[in-house]
mmCIF file of C-alpha atoms in Angstrom:
data_model
loop_
_atom_site.group_PDB
_atom_site.id
_atom_site.type_symbol
_atom_site.label_atom_id
_atom_site.label_comp_id
_atom_site.label_asym_id
_atom_site.label_seq_id
_atom_site.Cartn_x
_atom_site.Cartn_y
_atom_site.Cartn_z
ATOM 1 C CA MET R 29 87.043 99.039 85.628
ATOM 2 C CA THR R 30 86.751 98.897 89.320
ATOM 3 C CA ALA R 31 86.970 102.576 91.680
ATOM 4 C CA HIS R 32 90.176 104.067 92.166
ATOM 5 C CA SER R 33 91.852 103.408 94.587
ATOM 6 C CA LEU R 34 92.957 106.107 97.309
ATOM 7 C CA SER R 35 95.576 104.103 99.344
ATOM 8 C CA THR R 36 97.593 101.568 98.192
ATOM 9 C CA ARG R 37 96.922 99.375 101.328
ATOM 10 C CA ARG R 38 93.713 98.790 103.262
ATOM 11 C CA LEU R 39 93.225 100.205 106.729
ATOM 12 C CA PRO R 40 91.907 97.812 109.608
ATOM 13 C CA THR R 41 88.389 97.749 109.913
ATOM 14 C CA THR R 42 86.939 97.938 113.080
ATOM 15 C CA ALA R 43 85.691 94.010 112.518
ATOM 16 C CA GLN R 44 89.151 93.129 112.026
ATOM 17 C CA VAL R 45 90.584 94.803 115.299
ATOM 18 C CA ASP R 46 87.719 93.492 117.837
ATOM 19 C CA ARG R 47 88.613 90.133 116.304
ATOM 20 C CA TRP R 48 91.996 90.879 117.599
ATOM 21 C CA LEU R 49 90.898 92.385 120.957
ATOM 22 C CA LEU R 50 88.719 89.158 121.448
ATOM 23 C CA VAL R 51 91.480 86.948 120.409
ATOM 24 C CA LEU R 52 93.703 89.056 122.977
ATOM 25 C CA TRP R 53 91.271 88.353 125.588
ATOM 26 C CA VAL R 54 90.725 84.743 125.683
ATOM 27 C CA VAL R 55 95.045 84.103 125.094
ATOM 28 C CA ALA R 56 94.809 86.435 128.335
ATOM 29 C CA SER R 57 92.104 84.306 130.252
ATOM 30 C CA ILE R 58 93.624 80.775 129.298
ATOM 31 C CA ALA R 59 97.151 81.920 130.983
ATOM 32 C CA SER R 60 94.998 83.204 133.661
ATOM 33 C CA ILE R 61 93.850 80.071 134.683
ATOM 34 C CA ALA R 62 97.072 78.342 134.025
ATOM 35 C CA VAL R 63 98.989 80.303 135.854
ATOM 36 C CA LEU R 64 96.460 80.110 138.867
ATOM 37 C CA ALA R 65 96.075 76.095 138.867
ATOM 38 C CA VAL R 66 100.414 76.145 138.852
ATOM 39 C CA ALA R 67 101.883 78.396 140.620
ATOM 40 C CA ALA R 68 98.825 77.126 143.879
ATOM 41 C CA SER R 69 99.851 73.957 143.365
ATOM 42 C CA LEU R 70 103.808 74.454 143.411
ATOM 43 C CA GLY R 71 103.074 76.933 145.959
ATOM 44 C CA ALA R 72 101.148 74.196 148.034
ATOM 45 C CA THR R 73 103.437 71.483 147.017
ATOM 46 C CA VAL R 74 107.026 72.393 146.546
ATOM 47 C CA TYR R 75 107.928 75.388 148.283
ATOM 48 C CA GLY R 76 105.677 74.265 151.183
ATOM 49 C CA VAL R 77 103.426 78.137 151.104
ATOM 50 C CA PRO R 78 100.163 77.611 153.025
ATOM 51 C CA VAL R 79 97.378 76.663 150.894
ATOM 52 C CA ALA R 80 95.395 79.455 151.211
ATOM 53 C CA LEU R 81 97.701 81.651 150.995
ATOM 54 C CA ALA R 82 98.645 80.276 147.732
ATOM 55 C CA LEU R 83 95.238 80.059 146.292
ATOM 56 C CA VAL R 84 95.267 84.124 147.262
ATOM 57 C CA LEU R 85 98.612 84.890 145.565
ATOM 58 C CA GLY R 86 97.833 82.572 142.601
ATOM 59 C CA LEU R 87 94.288 83.854 141.970
ATOM 60 C CA LEU R 88 95.884 87.718 142.445
ATOM 61 C CA GLN R 89 98.962 86.443 139.951
ATOM 62 C CA GLY R 90 96.160 85.301 137.538
ATOM 63 C CA ALA R 91 93.783 88.138 137.869
ATOM 64 C CA SER R 92 97.403 91.271 136.870
ATOM 65 C CA ILE R 93 97.336 89.006 133.795
ATOM 66 C CA VAL R 94 93.881 90.090 132.490
ATOM 67 C CA GLY R 95 93.619 93.428 134.749
ATOM 68 C CA ALA R 96 96.045 94.559 132.495
ATOM 69 C CA LEU R 97 94.254 94.813 129.931
ATOM 70 C CA LEU R 98 91.152 97.021 131.449
ATOM 71 C CA TRP R 99 93.601 98.387 134.417
ATOM 72 C CA PRO R 100 97.191 98.447 133.920
ATOM 73 C CA ARG R 101 97.966 100.463 136.648
ATOM 74 C CA SER R 102 96.309 97.954 139.084
ATOM 75 C CA ALA R 103 97.740 94.808 137.816
ATOM 76 C CA ALA R 104 100.992 95.954 137.662
ATOM 77 C CA ALA R 105 100.759 97.196 141.025
ATOM 78 C CA ALA R 106 98.790 93.037 142.089
ATOM 79 C CA ALA R 107 101.952 91.623 140.371
ATOM 80 C CA VAL R 108 104.221 93.255 141.837
ATOM 81 C CA VAL R 109 102.961 92.191 145.378
ATOM 82 C CA ALA R 110 101.967 89.075 143.772
ATOM 83 C CA LEU R 111 105.326 87.847 143.611
ATOM 84 C CA VAL R 112 107.077 89.534 146.505
ATOM 85 C CA GLY R 113 104.297 87.337 148.696
ATOM 86 C CA PHE R 114 105.506 84.340 146.848
ATOM 87 C CA ALA R 115 108.883 84.832 147.774
ATOM 88 C CA LEU R 116 108.270 86.175 151.477
ATOM 89 C CA ALA R 117 106.460 83.124 151.692
ATOM 90 C CA SER R 118 108.224 80.474 150.571
ATOM 91 C CA PRO R 119 111.668 79.413 152.034
ATOM 92 C CA VAL R 120 114.741 78.567 151.253
ATOM 93 C CA THR R 121 115.534 76.019 149.555
ATOM 94 C CA ALA R 122 118.730 74.080 146.951
ATOM 95 C CA THR R 123 116.196 72.051 145.218
ATOM 96 C CA ALA R 124 114.002 75.085 143.073
ATOM 97 C CA PRO R 125 113.935 78.228 141.706
ATOM 98 C CA TRP R 126 114.130 80.530 145.043
ATOM 99 C CA PRO R 127 113.018 83.444 145.601
ATOM 100 C CA VAL R 128 111.337 84.037 142.572
ATOM 101 C CA ALA R 129 109.266 80.742 141.119
ATOM 102 C CA ALA R 130 109.173 79.575 137.586
ATOM 103 C CA THR R 131 105.826 80.114 137.816
ATOM 104 C CA SER R 132 105.677 83.814 138.900
ATOM 105 C CA ILE R 133 108.624 84.716 136.454
ATOM 106 C CA VAL R 134 106.578 83.769 133.516
ATOM 107 C CA ALA R 135 103.145 85.802 135.802
ATOM 108 C CA PHE R 136 104.785 88.609 135.666
ATOM 109 C CA SER R 137 106.742 88.605 132.243
ATOM 110 C CA LEU R 138 102.846 88.687 130.877
ATOM 111 C CA THR R 139 101.077 91.059 132.954
ATOM 112 C CA VAL R 140 104.378 93.711 132.562
ATOM 113 C CA ALA R 141 104.188 93.130 128.354
ATOM 114 C CA LEU R 142 100.622 93.373 128.225
ATOM 115 C CA VAL R 143 100.773 96.656 130.774
ATOM 116 C CA VAL R 144 102.730 98.419 128.248
ATOM 117 C CA SER R 145 101.271 97.112 124.946
ATOM 118 C CA ARG R 146 98.230 99.437 126.605
ATOM 119 C CA GLY R 147 100.429 101.955 126.545
ATOM 120 C CA ALA R 148 101.359 102.611 130.430
ATOM 121 C CA TRP R 149 104.702 102.191 129.809
ATOM 122 C CA ARG R 150 105.885 103.939 132.822
ATOM 123 C CA PRO R 151 103.360 101.606 135.271
ATOM 124 C CA GLY R 152 104.674 98.448 133.110
ATOM 125 C CA LEU R 153 108.497 100.442 134.145
ATOM 126 C CA ILE R 154 108.392 101.228 136.971
ATOM 127 C CA ALA R 155 106.824 97.753 138.779
ATOM 128 C CA TRP R 156 109.801 95.956 136.914
ATOM 129 C CA ALA R 157 112.352 97.499 138.620
ATOM 130 C CA ALA R 158 110.612 97.362 141.689
ATOM 131 C CA ALA R 159 110.008 93.613 141.686
ATOM 132 C CA VAL R 160 113.830 93.474 140.302
ATOM 133 C CA LEU R 161 115.218 95.119 143.666
ATOM 134 C CA VAL R 162 113.233 93.522 146.014
ATOM 135 C CA ALA R 163 113.623 90.102 144.685
ATOM 136 C CA VAL R 164 116.942 90.754 144.962
ATOM 137 C CA ALA R 165 116.735 92.224 148.750
ATOM 138 C CA ILE R 166 114.947 89.292 149.577
ATOM 139 C CA GLY R 167 117.260 86.649 147.710
ATOM 140 C CA PHE R 168 120.150 87.971 149.268
ATOM 141 C CA VAL R 169 118.923 88.965 153.066
ATOM 142 C CA GLY R 170 117.116 85.957 152.768
ATOM 143 C CA LEU R 171 120.125 83.635 153.218
ATOM 144 C CA VAL R 172 121.890 83.433 156.624
ATOM 145 C CA GLY R 173 124.000 80.663 157.746
ATOM 146 C CA GLU R 174 124.897 77.514 156.583
ATOM 147 C CA ALA R 175 121.816 78.197 153.897
ATOM 148 C CA LYS R 176 123.336 81.259 152.394
ATOM 149 C CA LEU R 177 126.228 78.702 151.391
ATOM 150 C CA ALA R 178 124.675 76.046 150.179
ATOM 151 C CA ALA R 179 121.847 78.273 148.293
ATOM 152 C CA GLU R 180 123.717 81.990 146.768
ATOM 153 C CA ALA R 181 124.762 80.508 143.558
ATOM 154 C CA THR R 182 120.832 78.935 142.955
ATOM 155 C CA VAL R 183 119.804 82.579 144.479
ATOM 156 C CA THR R 184 122.368 84.591 142.091
ATOM 157 C CA ALA R 185 121.439 82.334 139.139
ATOM 158 C CA ASP R 186 117.631 82.769 139.935
ATOM 159 C CA LEU R 187 117.713 86.770 140.354
ATOM 160 C CA ILE R 188 119.711 86.908 137.022
ATOM 161 C CA VAL R 189 117.028 84.767 134.610
ATOM 162 C CA PHE R 190 114.237 86.596 136.423
ATOM 163 C CA ALA R 191 115.890 90.166 135.140
ATOM 164 C CA SER R 192 117.052 89.381 132.524
ATOM 165 C CA VAL R 193 113.740 87.362 130.992
ATOM 166 C CA THR R 194 111.387 89.788 132.601
ATOM 167 C CA GLY R 195 113.571 92.836 131.311
ATOM 168 C CA ALA R 196 113.489 90.807 127.769
ATOM 169 C CA ALA R 197 109.458 90.620 127.884
ATOM 170 C CA LEU R 198 109.390 94.335 128.863
ATOM 171 C CA ILE R 199 111.847 95.357 125.748
ATOM 172 C CA ALA R 200 110.154 93.446 123.822
ATOM 173 C CA ALA R 201 106.852 94.842 124.563
ATOM 174 C CA LEU R 202 107.843 98.623 124.714
ATOM 175 C CA LEU R 203 109.022 98.118 120.926
ATOM 176 C CA ALA R 204 105.551 96.425 119.354
ATOM 177 C CA ALA R 205 104.184 99.290 121.342
ATOM 178 C CA ARG R 206 105.873 101.806 119.663
ATOM 179 C CA TRP R 207 105.046 99.917 116.564
ATOM 180 C CA GLN R 208 101.743 100.062 117.097
ATOM 181 C CA ASP R 209 101.848 103.813 117.605
ATOM 182 C CA VAL R 210 103.902 104.517 114.094
ATOM 183 C CA ARG R 211 101.318 101.567 112.678
ATOM 184 C CA ARG R 212 98.835 103.828 113.632
ATOM 185 C CA GLN R 213 99.539 107.784 113.017
ATOM 186 C CA LEU R 214 101.119 106.034 109.713
ATOM 187 C CA MET R 215 97.293 105.089 109.285
ATOM 188 C CA ARG R 216 96.089 107.986 110.183
ATOM 189 C CA GLU R 217 98.357 109.881 107.973
ATOM 190 C CA ARG R 218 97.157 108.384 105.137
ATOM 191 C CA GLU R 219 93.514 108.033 105.551
ATOM 192 C CA THR R 220 94.093 112.078 105.539
ATOM 193 C CA SER R 221 96.064 112.102 102.415
ATOM 194 C CA ALA R 222 93.817 109.940 100.474
ATOM 195 C CA THR R 223 90.526 112.353 102.438
ATOM 196 C CA GLU R 224 92.935 115.490 101.145
ATOM 197 C CA LEU R 225 93.628 113.967 97.615
ATOM 198 C CA ALA R 226 89.602 113.013 97.204
ATOM 199 C CA ARG R 227 88.284 116.739 98.005
ATOM 200 C CA ARG R 228 91.293 118.143 95.993
ATOM 201 C CA GLU R 229 90.202 115.856 92.583
ATOM 202 C CA VAL R 230 86.551 117.064 93.007
ATOM 203 C CA ALA R 231 87.730 120.804 93.178
ATOM 204 C CA GLU R 232 89.965 120.352 90.374
ATOM 205 C CA ASP R 233 87.229 118.245 88.014
ATOM 206 C CA ARG R 234 84.628 120.769 88.798
ATOM 207 C CA THR R 235 86.953 124.159 88.352
ATOM 208 C CA ARG R 236 87.815 122.361 85.019
ATOM 209 C CA ILE R 237 84.125 122.155 83.987
ATOM 210 C CA ALA R 238 82.977 125.572 85.308
ATOM 211 C CA ARG R 239 87.065 126.183 83.102
ATOM 212 C CA GLU R 240 85.679 124.351 79.221
ATOM 213 C CA LEU R 241 81.771 125.990 80.349
ATOM 214 C CA HIS R 242 83.112 129.490 80.627
ATOM 215 C CA ASP R 243 85.185 128.771 77.661
ATOM 216 C CA ILE R 244 82.009 128.089 75.417
ATOM 217 C CA VAL R 245 79.826 129.937 76.740
ATOM 218 C CA ALA R 246 81.629 133.163 76.507
ATOM 219 C CA HIS R 247 82.268 132.100 73.184
ATOM 220 C CA GLY R 248 78.481 132.787 72.279
ATOM 221 C CA MET R 249 77.781 135.107 75.102
ATOM 222 C CA SER R 250 81.023 138.249 73.503
ATOM 223 C CA ALA R 251 78.897 136.979 69.698
ATOM 224 C CA ILE R 252 76.239 138.165 71.356
ATOM 225 C CA GLN R 253 77.262 141.020 72.274
ATOM 226 C CA VAL R 254 79.024 142.055 69.343
ATOM 227 C CA GLN R 255 76.406 141.919 67.169
ATOM 228 C CA ALA R 256 74.408 143.724 69.328
ATOM 229 C CA SER R 257 76.667 146.755 69.478
ATOM 230 C CA SER R 258 77.085 146.767 66.185
ATOM 231 C CA ALA R 259 73.474 146.361 64.982
ATOM 232 C CA ARG R 260 73.059 150.284 64.524
ATOM 233 C CA TYR R 261 76.300 150.351 62.122
ATOM 234 C CA ARG R 262 75.611 147.508 60.015
ATOM 235 C CA ILE R 263 71.300 147.945 59.990
ATOM 236 C CA PRO R 264 70.382 151.015 57.824
ATOM 237 C CA ASP R 265 66.947 152.756 59.409
ATOM 238 C CA LEU R 266 67.345 151.238 62.501
ATOM 239 C CA PRO R 267 64.585 152.319 64.336
ATOM 240 C CA ALA R 268 65.614 154.128 67.945
ATOM 241 C CA GLU R 269 63.876 152.354 69.800
ATOM 242 C CA ALA R 270 65.394 148.969 68.732
ATOM 243 C CA ALA R 271 68.714 150.153 68.385
ATOM 244 C CA ALA R 272 68.337 151.054 72.329
ATOM 245 C CA GLU R 273 66.537 147.388 72.955
ATOM 246 C CA PHE R 274 70.556 145.761 71.082
ATOM 247 C CA ASP R 275 72.402 148.326 73.512
ATOM 248 C CA ASP R 276 70.772 147.630 76.443
ATOM 249 C CA LEU R 277 71.661 143.451 75.347
ATOM 250 C CA ALA R 278 74.854 143.953 74.497
ATOM 251 C CA ALA R 279 75.444 146.043 78.271
ATOM 252 C CA THR R 280 73.223 142.701 79.728
ATOM 253 C CA ALA R 281 75.753 139.880 77.588
ATOM 254 C CA ARG R 282 78.992 142.333 78.468
ATOM 255 C CA THR R 283 77.999 142.201 82.621
ATOM 256 C CA ALA R 284 76.829 138.430 82.441
ATOM 257 C CA MET R 285 81.187 137.900 80.538
ATOM 258 C CA GLY R 286 82.158 139.416 83.392
ATOM 259 C CA GLU R 287 80.080 138.318 86.315
ATOM 260 C CA MET R 288 81.229 134.140 84.681
ATOM 261 C CA ARG R 289 84.833 135.369 84.678
ATOM 262 C CA ARG R 290 84.081 136.578 88.397
ATOM 263 C CA LEU R 291 82.913 133.045 88.931
ATOM 264 C CA LEU R 292 85.565 130.897 87.334
ATOM 265 C CA GLY R 293 88.248 133.179 89.615
ATOM 266 C CA VAL R 294 86.104 132.001 92.695
ATOM 267 C CA LEU R 295 86.280 128.212 91.345
ATOM 268 C CA ARG R 296 89.369 128.611 90.351
ATOM 269 C CA SER R 297 92.395 126.834 91.886
ATOM 270 C CA ASP R 298 95.461 129.404 92.970
ATOM 271 C CA ASP R 299 97.768 127.604 90.552
ATOM 272 C CA ALA R 300 95.577 126.753 87.610
ATOM 273 C CA GLY R 301 96.432 127.769 84.187
ATOM 274 C CA THR R 302 94.991 129.270 81.526
ATOM 275 C CA GLU R 303 93.684 127.024 79.145
ATOM 276 C CA THR R 304 93.910 128.861 75.994
ATOM 277 C CA ALA R 305 93.386 125.397 72.881
ATOM 278 C CA PRO R 306 90.304 124.995 71.547
ATOM 279 C CA GLN R 307 87.702 122.054 73.513
ATOM 280 C CA PRO R 308 87.673 118.753 72.475
ATOM 281 C CA GLY R 309 84.161 117.348 71.062
ATOM 282 C CA LEU R 310 82.253 114.154 69.659
ATOM 283 C CA GLU R 311 84.179 115.135 66.012
ATOM 284 C CA ASP R 312 87.728 113.916 68.779
ATOM 285 C CA VAL R 313 86.146 111.349 69.240
ATOM 286 C CA PRO R 314 88.361 109.096 66.426
ATOM 287 C CA ALA R 315 90.971 109.615 67.839
ATOM 288 C CA LEU R 316 90.496 109.027 71.035
ATOM 289 C CA ILE R 317 89.399 105.041 70.226
ATOM 290 C CA ALA R 318 93.055 104.947 67.944
ATOM 291 C CA ASP R 319 94.462 106.375 70.368
ATOM 292 C CA ALA R 320 93.179 103.660 72.807
ATOM 293 C CA ALA R 321 93.241 100.742 70.195
ATOM 294 C CA ARG R 322 97.239 101.027 70.135
ATOM 295 C CA ARG R 323 97.054 99.304 73.423
ATOM 296 C CA GLY R 324 94.384 96.487 72.898
ATOM 297 C CA ARG R 325 91.048 95.807 71.107
ATOM 298 C CA VAL R 326 88.180 98.653 70.958
ATOM 299 C CA GLU R 327 85.703 98.925 68.583
ATOM 300 C CA PHE R 328 84.049 101.894 67.501
ATOM 301 C CA VAL R 329 80.014 101.923 66.253
ATOM 302 C CA ASP R 330 79.234 105.566 65.570
ATOM 303 C CA GLU R 331 75.608 105.740 64.824
ATOM 304 C CA ALA R 332 75.501 109.885 65.761
ATOM 305 C CA ALA R 333 77.618 110.761 63.569
ATOM 306 C CA GLU R 334 74.549 111.885 60.820
ATOM 307 C CA VAL R 335 73.239 113.962 64.401
ATOM 308 C CA PRO R 336 73.139 117.576 63.546
ATOM 309 C CA GLY R 337 73.794 121.190 65.574
ATOM 310 C CA ILE R 338 74.995 119.286 68.636
ATOM 311 C CA ASP R 339 75.944 122.035 70.758
ATOM 312 C CA PRO R 340 79.899 122.510 72.118
ATOM 313 C CA ILE R 341 78.591 121.746 75.549
ATOM 314 C CA THR R 342 77.191 118.495 74.984
ATOM 315 C CA SER R 343 79.689 117.655 73.163
ATOM 316 C CA LEU R 344 82.455 117.867 75.364
ATOM 317 C CA ALA R 345 80.537 116.553 77.877
ATOM 318 C CA ALA R 346 80.680 112.949 75.627
ATOM 319 C CA TYR R 347 83.587 113.411 74.864
ATOM 320 C CA ARG R 348 85.635 113.571 78.561
ATOM 321 C CA ILE R 349 83.040 110.748 79.485
ATOM 322 C CA VAL R 350 84.222 108.301 76.814
ATOM 323 C CA GLN R 351 88.247 109.773 77.379
ATOM 324 C CA GLU R 352 87.464 109.238 81.006
ATOM 325 C CA SER R 353 85.492 105.327 80.577
ATOM 326 C CA LEU R 354 88.961 104.630 78.620
ATOM 327 C CA SER R 355 91.506 105.707 80.849
ATOM 328 C CA ASN R 356 89.028 103.782 83.633
ATOM 329 C CA VAL R 357 89.785 100.990 81.123
ATOM 330 C CA ALA R 358 93.579 101.173 81.401
ATOM 331 C CA ARG R 359 94.321 101.815 84.776
ATOM 332 C CA HIS R 360 91.766 99.195 86.112
ATOM 333 C CA ALA R 361 91.145 96.243 83.127
ATOM 334 C CA THR R 362 94.491 96.997 80.951
ATOM 335 C CA ASP R 363 94.479 95.149 77.897
ATOM 336 C CA ALA R 364 90.366 94.032 77.723
ATOM 337 C CA PRO R 365 88.194 94.155 74.699
ATOM 338 C CA ILE R 366 86.376 97.761 74.971
ATOM 339 C CA VAL R 367 83.559 98.033 72.880
ATOM 340 C CA VAL R 368 82.585 102.274 72.662
ATOM 341 C CA ARG R 369 78.943 102.999 71.038
ATOM 342 C CA LEU R 370 77.486 106.505 70.479
ATOM 343 C CA ASP R 371 73.918 106.740 69.110
ATOM 344 C CA ARG R 372 70.719 108.713 69.330
ATOM 345 C CA ALA R 373 67.375 107.792 71.095
ATOM 346 C CA GLU R 374 64.530 109.702 71.087
ATOM 347 C CA ARG R 375 65.630 113.382 71.575
ATOM 348 C CA SER R 376 69.263 112.039 73.499
ATOM 349 C CA LEU R 377 72.409 111.164 72.548
ATOM 350 C CA LEU R 378 73.590 107.713 74.213
ATOM 351 C CA ILE R 379 76.931 106.738 74.878
ATOM 352 C CA GLU R 380 78.091 103.334 76.134
ATOM 353 C CA VAL R 381 81.484 102.187 76.821
ATOM 354 C CA ARG R 382 81.619 98.774 77.453
ATOM 355 C CA ASN R 383 84.698 96.183 77.795
ATOM 356 C CA ALA R 384 85.014 92.697 79.029
ATOM 357 C CA ALA R 385 86.485 91.272 82.365
ATOM 358 C CA ALA R 386 90.625 91.997 81.938
ATOM 359 C CA PRO R 387 92.474 88.007 80.868
ATOM 360 C CA GLY R 388 94.070 85.914 83.112
ATOM 361 C CA ARG R 389 92.483 88.497 86.307
ATOM 362 C CA PRO R 390 89.129 87.694 88.565
ATOM 363 C CA ALA R 391 85.866 89.708 88.381
ATOM 364 C CA ALA R 392 86.638 92.973 90.345
ATOM 365 C CA ALA R 393 84.167 93.462 92.915
ATOM 366 C CA PRO R 394 81.634 96.155 91.967
ATOM 367 C CA ALA R 395 82.458 99.846 93.069
ATOM 368 C CA PRO R 396 80.929 101.705 95.970
ATOM 369 C CA ASP R 397 78.331 104.185 94.414
ATOM 370 C CA GLY R 398 80.058 107.453 94.415
ATOM 371 C CA GLY R 399 83.335 106.464 95.299
ATOM 372 C CA GLY R 400 85.353 106.710 92.066
ATOM 373 C CA HIS R 401 86.559 110.405 91.721
ATOM 374 C CA GLY R 402 86.175 109.189 87.841
ATOM 375 C CA ILE R 403 83.032 108.292 87.725
ATOM 376 C CA ARG R 404 81.774 111.036 90.051
ATOM 377 C CA GLY R 405 83.441 113.739 87.933
ATOM 378 C CA MET R 406 81.256 112.015 84.868
ATOM 379 C CA ARG R 407 78.285 111.801 86.437
ATOM 380 C CA GLU R 408 78.222 115.508 87.528
ATOM 381 C CA ARG R 409 78.448 115.748 83.469
ATOM 382 C CA ALA R 410 75.748 114.159 82.394
ATOM 383 C CA GLU R 411 73.294 116.045 85.959
ATOM 384 C CA LEU R 412 74.898 119.609 84.975
ATOM 385 C CA LEU R 413 73.536 119.104 80.774
ATOM 386 C CA GLY R 414 69.834 117.054 82.913
ATOM 387 C CA GLY R 415 70.604 113.608 81.428
ATOM 388 C CA THR R 416 71.834 110.414 83.196
ATOM 389 C CA LEU R 417 75.259 108.561 83.801
ATOM 390 C CA THR R 418 74.919 104.579 84.819
ATOM 391 C CA ALA R 419 78.602 102.517 85.460
ATOM 392 C CA GLU R 420 77.804 99.196 86.994
ATOM 393 C CA PRO R 421 79.907 95.497 86.756
ATOM 394 C CA GLN R 422 78.220 93.180 84.136
ATOM 395 C CA PRO R 423 78.071 89.552 85.115
ATOM 396 C CA ASP R 424 81.187 88.355 82.682
ATOM 397 C CA GLY R 425 83.393 90.255 84.749
ATOM 398 C CA GLY R 426 83.580 92.943 83.161
ATOM 399 C CA PHE R 427 82.220 97.233 83.280
ATOM 400 C CA LEU R 428 79.553 99.489 82.232
ATOM 401 C CA VAL R 429 79.676 103.134 81.522
ATOM 402 C CA ARG R 430 76.418 104.177 79.873
ATOM 403 C CA ALA R 431 75.301 107.901 79.842
ATOM 404 C CA VAL R 432 72.259 109.485 78.241
ATOM 405 C CA LEU R 433 72.566 113.562 77.188
ATOM 406 C CA PRO R 434 69.463 115.236 76.164
ATOM 407 C CA LEU R 435 69.016 116.830 73.263
ATOM 408 C CA ALA R 436 66.072 118.757 71.598
ATOM 409 C CA GLU R 437 64.738 119.301 68.536
ATOM 410 C CA GLY R 438 67.355 119.090 65.189
ATOM 411 C CA GLY R 439 70.062 118.170 67.917
ATOM 412 C CA THR R 440 70.695 121.315 69.995
ATOM 413 C CA ALA R 441 70.812 120.613 73.580
ATOM 414 C CA LEU R 442 68.167 121.149 75.407
#
């Protein structure tokens, strides 16, 4: 028996989110260092860019990758500036990609993807469009004379690769960001639904308890009112003062019943129907046991059968505790053997529902206190009568619900 889960999937914890951000920072940092080293060395050796300028532009490209995690707009602008700087500083060559080097394509793709993934899709899209347009302009304006004939095909291919790779990175990042937004929204909705469901279940259970108490107490108050009202007719030679006392008692009983009905009207749900069936009690527990025995092994130890005069409220609470405990076993420990025990302990009624571990299942994790709606409802019933209820896992992987409901001398409730 474990706490009832209000959600079919677990939401990510704060530790999991922090771990994911740490991984993202580590990857971005490694990529930034790699881009700085490769871009600066290739720019200086293959493209003939001055070493100092190659280092500055390489540093700008590397910083834009890490900066996308903190300042997406600034990182997007820096990536465009670094890409254009390498294109302008590199002479036309037929032996290497120009005007956009391979390292620039990789660095710009990573930066745009990270910018969009941080929610800044507009800056990412503007940076991509600006970089493509500027690269095309540099590529075809920079080709003049014999260089145009020799490198035109290479430049066209380089620009197509640049636009395609960075565009694919942009679209992939847009889809991933949208998926993350939808997932976060779904998790928020699921969490809200779970919270509302828990509140509704608690409210419904309290309404049911209030209605059951009303049905039981109202019966006794009605009997008092009828007997007090008819006392002057049933008892011959009743003194006038005594008759007036009985009339006051009847009026008090009618007033209390009216207030109780108004209170129940406040607690009752708008769509709650009126229950007219008699309320169950300890005498109905054997029927519960028989029904549960059809689904698995149930042992019933009844040492409280001889306890006389248990009042209806205590009897109903005992029945509901056994009922909810058996339901929890059926939901969370299907086919587990169960032992139900009712006993008299001094001036209290003792209720124990113990189940072993479910066959073929590992031991369930302990339920947090106040977590399960059913356990909370059982605890409220016991505390309402001045009793106690504990529900906790057992070393063998099972679960034990133990309630103690107080009784007065002779068996009547306190």
